PDB file of N, CA and C in Angstrom:
ATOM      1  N   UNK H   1     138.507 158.668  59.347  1.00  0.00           N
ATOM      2  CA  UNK H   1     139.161 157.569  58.658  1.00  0.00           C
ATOM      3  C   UNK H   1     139.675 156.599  59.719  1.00  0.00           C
ATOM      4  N   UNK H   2     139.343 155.137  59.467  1.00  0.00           N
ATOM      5  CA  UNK H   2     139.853 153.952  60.494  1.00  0.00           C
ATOM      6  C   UNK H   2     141.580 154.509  60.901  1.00  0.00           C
ATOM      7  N   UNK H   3     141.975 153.808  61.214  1.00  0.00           N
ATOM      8  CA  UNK H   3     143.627 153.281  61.444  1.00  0.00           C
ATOM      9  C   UNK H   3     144.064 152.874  60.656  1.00  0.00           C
ATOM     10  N   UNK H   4     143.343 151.707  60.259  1.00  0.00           N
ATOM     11  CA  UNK H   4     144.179 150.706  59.333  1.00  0.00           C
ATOM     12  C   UNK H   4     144.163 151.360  57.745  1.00  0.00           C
ATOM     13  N   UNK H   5     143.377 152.519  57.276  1.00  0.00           N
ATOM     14  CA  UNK H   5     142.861 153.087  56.306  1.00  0.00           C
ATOM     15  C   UNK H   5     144.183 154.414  56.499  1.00  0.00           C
ATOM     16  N   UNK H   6     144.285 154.992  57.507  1.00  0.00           N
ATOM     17  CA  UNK H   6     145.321 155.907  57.548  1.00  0.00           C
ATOM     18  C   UNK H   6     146.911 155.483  57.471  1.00  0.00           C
ATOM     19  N   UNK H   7     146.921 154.552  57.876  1.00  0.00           N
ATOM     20  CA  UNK H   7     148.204 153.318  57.777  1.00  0.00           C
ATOM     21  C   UNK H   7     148.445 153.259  56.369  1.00  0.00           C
ATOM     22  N   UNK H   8     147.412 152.965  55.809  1.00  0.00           N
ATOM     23  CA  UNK H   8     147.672 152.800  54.386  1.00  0.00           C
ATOM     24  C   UNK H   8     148.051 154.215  53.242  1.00  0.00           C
ATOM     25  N   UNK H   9     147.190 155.385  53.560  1.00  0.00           N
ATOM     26  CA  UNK H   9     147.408 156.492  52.970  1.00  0.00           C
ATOM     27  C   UNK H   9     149.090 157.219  53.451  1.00  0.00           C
ATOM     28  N   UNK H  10     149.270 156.633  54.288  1.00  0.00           N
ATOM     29  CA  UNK H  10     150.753 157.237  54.803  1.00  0.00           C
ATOM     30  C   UNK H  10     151.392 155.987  54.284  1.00  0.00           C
ATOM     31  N   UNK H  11     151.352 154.947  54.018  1.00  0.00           N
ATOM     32  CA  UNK H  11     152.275 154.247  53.418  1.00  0.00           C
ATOM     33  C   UNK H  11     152.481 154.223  52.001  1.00  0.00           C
ATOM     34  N   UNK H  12     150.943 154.727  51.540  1.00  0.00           N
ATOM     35  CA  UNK H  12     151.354 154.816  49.902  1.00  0.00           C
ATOM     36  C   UNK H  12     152.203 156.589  49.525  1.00  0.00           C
ATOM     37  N   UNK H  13     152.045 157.730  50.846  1.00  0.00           N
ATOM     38  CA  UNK H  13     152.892 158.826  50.749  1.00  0.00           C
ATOM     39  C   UNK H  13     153.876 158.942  50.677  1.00  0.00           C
ATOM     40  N   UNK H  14     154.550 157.909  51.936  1.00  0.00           N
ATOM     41  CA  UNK H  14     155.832 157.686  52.414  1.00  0.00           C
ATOM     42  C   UNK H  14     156.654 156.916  51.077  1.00  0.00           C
ATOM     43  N   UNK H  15     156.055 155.839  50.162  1.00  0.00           N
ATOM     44  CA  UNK H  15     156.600 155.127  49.084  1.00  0.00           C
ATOM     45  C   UNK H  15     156.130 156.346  47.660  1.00  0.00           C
ATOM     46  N   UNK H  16     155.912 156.940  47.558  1.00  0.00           N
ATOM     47  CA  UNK H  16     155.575 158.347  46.651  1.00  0.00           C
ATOM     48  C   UNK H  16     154.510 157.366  45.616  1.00  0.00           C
ATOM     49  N   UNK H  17     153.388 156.459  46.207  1.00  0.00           N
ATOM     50  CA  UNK H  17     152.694 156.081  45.262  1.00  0.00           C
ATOM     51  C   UNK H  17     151.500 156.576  45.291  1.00  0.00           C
ATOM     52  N   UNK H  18     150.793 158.044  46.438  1.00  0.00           N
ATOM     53  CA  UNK H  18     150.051 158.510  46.640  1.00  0.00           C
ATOM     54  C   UNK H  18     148.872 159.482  45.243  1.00  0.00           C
ATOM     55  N   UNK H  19     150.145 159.961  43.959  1.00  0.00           N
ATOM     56  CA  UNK H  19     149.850 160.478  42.985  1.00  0.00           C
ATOM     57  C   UNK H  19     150.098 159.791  41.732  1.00  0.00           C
ATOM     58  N   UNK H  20     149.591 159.724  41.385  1.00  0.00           N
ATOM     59  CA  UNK H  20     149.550 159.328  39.796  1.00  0.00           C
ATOM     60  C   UNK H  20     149.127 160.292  38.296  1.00  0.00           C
ATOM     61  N   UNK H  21     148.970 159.877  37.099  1.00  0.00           N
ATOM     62  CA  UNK H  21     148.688 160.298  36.280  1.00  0.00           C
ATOM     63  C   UNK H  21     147.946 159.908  35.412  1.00  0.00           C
ATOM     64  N   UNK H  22     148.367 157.968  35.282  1.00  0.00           N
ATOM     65  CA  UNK H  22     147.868 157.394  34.348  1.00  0.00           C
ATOM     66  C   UNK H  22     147.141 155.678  35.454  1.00  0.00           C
ATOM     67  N   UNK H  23     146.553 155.106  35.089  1.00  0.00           N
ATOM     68  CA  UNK H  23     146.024 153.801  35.778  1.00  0.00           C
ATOM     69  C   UNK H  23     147.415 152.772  35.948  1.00  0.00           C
ATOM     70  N   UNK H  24     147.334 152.169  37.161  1.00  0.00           N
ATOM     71  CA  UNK H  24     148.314 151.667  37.606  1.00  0.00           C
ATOM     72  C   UNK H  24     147.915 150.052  38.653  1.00  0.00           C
ATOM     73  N   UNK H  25     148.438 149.612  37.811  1.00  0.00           N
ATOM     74  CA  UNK H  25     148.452 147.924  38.424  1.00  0.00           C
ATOM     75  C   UNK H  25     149.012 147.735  39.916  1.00  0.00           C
ATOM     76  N   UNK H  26     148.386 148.321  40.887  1.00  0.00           N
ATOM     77  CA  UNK H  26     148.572 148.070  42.223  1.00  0.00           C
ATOM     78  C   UNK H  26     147.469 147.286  43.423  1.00  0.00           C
ATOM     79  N   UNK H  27     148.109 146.536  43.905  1.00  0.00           N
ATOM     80  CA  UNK H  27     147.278 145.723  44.829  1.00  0.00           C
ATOM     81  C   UNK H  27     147.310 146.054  46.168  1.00  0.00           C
ATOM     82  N   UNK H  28     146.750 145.965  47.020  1.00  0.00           N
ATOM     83  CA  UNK H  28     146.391 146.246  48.571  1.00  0.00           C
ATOM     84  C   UNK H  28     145.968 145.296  49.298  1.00  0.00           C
ATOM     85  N   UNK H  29     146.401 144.424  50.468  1.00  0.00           N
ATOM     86  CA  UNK H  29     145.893 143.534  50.875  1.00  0.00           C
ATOM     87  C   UNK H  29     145.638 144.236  52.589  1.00  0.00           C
ATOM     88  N   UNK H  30     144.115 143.690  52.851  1.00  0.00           N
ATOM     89  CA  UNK H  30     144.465 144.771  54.474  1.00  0.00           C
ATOM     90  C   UNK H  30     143.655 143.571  55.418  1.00  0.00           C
ATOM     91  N   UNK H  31     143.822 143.125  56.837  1.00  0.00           N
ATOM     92  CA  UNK H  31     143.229 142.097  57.384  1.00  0.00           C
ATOM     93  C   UNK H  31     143.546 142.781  58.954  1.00  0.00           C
ATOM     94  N   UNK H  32     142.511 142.006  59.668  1.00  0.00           N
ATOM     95  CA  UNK H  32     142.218 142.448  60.963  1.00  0.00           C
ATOM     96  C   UNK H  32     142.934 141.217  61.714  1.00  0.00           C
ATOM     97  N   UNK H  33     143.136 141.512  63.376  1.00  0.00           N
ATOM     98  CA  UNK H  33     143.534 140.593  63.931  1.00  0.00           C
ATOM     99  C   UNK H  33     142.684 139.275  64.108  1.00  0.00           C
ATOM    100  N   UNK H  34     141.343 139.376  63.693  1.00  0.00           N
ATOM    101  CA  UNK H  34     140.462 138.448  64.139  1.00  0.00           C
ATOM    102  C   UNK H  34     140.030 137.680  61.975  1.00  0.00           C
ATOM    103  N   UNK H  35     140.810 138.514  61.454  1.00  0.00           N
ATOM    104  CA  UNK H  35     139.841 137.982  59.753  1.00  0.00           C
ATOM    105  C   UNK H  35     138.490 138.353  60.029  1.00  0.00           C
ATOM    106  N   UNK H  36     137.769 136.856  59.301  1.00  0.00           N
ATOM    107  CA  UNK H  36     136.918 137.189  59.418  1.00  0.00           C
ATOM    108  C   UNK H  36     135.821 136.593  60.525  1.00  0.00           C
ATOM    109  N   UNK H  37     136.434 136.275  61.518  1.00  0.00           N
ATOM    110  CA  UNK H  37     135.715 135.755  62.803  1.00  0.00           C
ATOM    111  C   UNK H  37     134.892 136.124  63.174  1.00  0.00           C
ATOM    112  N   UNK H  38     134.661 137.522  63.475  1.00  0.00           N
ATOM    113  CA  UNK H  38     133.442 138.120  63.713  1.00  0.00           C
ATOM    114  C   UNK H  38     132.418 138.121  62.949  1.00  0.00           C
ATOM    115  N   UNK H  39     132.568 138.100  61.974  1.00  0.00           N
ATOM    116  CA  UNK H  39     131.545 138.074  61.016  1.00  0.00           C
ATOM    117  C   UNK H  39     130.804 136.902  60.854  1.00  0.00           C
ATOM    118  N   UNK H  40     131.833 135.771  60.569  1.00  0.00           N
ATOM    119  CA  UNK H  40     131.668 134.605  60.563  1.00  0.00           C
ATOM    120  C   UNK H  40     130.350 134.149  61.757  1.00  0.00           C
ATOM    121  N   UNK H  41     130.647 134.488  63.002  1.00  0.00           N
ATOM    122  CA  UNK H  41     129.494 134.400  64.005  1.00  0.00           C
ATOM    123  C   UNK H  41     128.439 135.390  64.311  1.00  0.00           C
ATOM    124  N   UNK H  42     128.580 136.623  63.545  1.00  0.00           N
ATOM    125  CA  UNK H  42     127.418 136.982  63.421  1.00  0.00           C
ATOM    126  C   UNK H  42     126.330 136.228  62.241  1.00  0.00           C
ATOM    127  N   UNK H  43     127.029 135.348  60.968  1.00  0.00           N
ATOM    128  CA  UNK H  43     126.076 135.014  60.427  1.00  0.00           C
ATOM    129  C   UNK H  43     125.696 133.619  60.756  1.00  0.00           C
ATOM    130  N   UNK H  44     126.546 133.161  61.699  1.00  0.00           N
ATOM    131  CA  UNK H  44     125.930 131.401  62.283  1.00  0.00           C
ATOM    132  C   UNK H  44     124.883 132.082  63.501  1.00  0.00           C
ATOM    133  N   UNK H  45     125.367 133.295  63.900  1.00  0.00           N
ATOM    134  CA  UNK H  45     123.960 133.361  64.864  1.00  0.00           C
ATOM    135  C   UNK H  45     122.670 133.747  64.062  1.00  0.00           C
ATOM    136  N   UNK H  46     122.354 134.082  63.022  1.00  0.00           N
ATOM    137  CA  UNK H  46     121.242 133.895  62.283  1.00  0.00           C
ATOM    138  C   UNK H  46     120.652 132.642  61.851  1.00  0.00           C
ATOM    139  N   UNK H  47     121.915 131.582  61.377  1.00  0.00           N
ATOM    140  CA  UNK H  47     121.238 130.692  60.889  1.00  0.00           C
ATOM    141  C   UNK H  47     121.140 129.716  62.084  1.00  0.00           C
ATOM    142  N   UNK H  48     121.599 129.558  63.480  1.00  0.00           N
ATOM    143  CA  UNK H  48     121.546 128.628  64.475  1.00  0.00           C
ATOM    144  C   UNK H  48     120.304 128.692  65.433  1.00  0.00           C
ATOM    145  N   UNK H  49     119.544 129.907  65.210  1.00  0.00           N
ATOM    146  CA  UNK H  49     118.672 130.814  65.868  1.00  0.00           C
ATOM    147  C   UNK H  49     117.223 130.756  65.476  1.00  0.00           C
ATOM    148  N   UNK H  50     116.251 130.341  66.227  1.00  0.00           N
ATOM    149  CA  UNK H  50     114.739 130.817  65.355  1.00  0.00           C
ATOM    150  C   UNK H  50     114.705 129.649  64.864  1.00  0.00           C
ATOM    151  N   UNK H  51     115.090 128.478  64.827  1.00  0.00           N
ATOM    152  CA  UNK H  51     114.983 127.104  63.443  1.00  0.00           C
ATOM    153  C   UNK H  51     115.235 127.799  62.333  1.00  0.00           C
ATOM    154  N   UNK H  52     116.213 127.793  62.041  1.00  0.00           N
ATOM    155  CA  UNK H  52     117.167 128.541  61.065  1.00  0.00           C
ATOM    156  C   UNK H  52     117.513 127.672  60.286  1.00  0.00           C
ATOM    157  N   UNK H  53     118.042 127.576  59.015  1.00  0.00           N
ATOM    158  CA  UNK H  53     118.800 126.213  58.311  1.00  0.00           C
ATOM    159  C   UNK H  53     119.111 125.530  58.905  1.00  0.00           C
ATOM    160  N   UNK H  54     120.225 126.456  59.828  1.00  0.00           N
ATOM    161  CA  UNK H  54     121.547 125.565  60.745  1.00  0.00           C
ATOM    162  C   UNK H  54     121.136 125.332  61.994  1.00  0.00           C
ATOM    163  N   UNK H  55     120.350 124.961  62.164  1.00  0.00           N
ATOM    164  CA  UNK H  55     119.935 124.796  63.924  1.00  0.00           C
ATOM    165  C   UNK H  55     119.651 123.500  64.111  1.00  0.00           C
ATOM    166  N   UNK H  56     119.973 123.528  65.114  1.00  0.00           N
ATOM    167  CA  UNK H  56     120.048 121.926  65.791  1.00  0.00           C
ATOM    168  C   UNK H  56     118.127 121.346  66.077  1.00  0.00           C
ATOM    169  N   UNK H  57     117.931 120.399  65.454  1.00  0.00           N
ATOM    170  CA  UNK H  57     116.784 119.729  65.498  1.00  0.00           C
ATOM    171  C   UNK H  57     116.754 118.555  67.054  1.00  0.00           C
TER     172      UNK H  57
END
């Protein structure tokens, strides 16, 4: 299990929201130091690459 995934299972233990019984209206928001940056340039290096959509003519 990541970090940021174990962070979370000990925070929903530590707040006793780990068990339930019935469905429950809870939200989770989780983000990296970078968002989504990395990603973001792995998919401009596809399209900037090869005469790609995005490539410079």
């Amino acid at each position: 299990m990541s970090p940021g995934r174990s962070a979370i299972a000990h925070a929903l233990q530590d707040s006793g929201l780990d068990a339930w019984t019935e469905k429950r209206n809870i939200g989770i928001i989780t983000s990296t130091e970078y968002g989504c940056l990395n990603t973001d340039f792995d998919y401009f290096d596809t399209v900037l690459s090869d005469d790609g959509i995005g490539a410079m003519q």
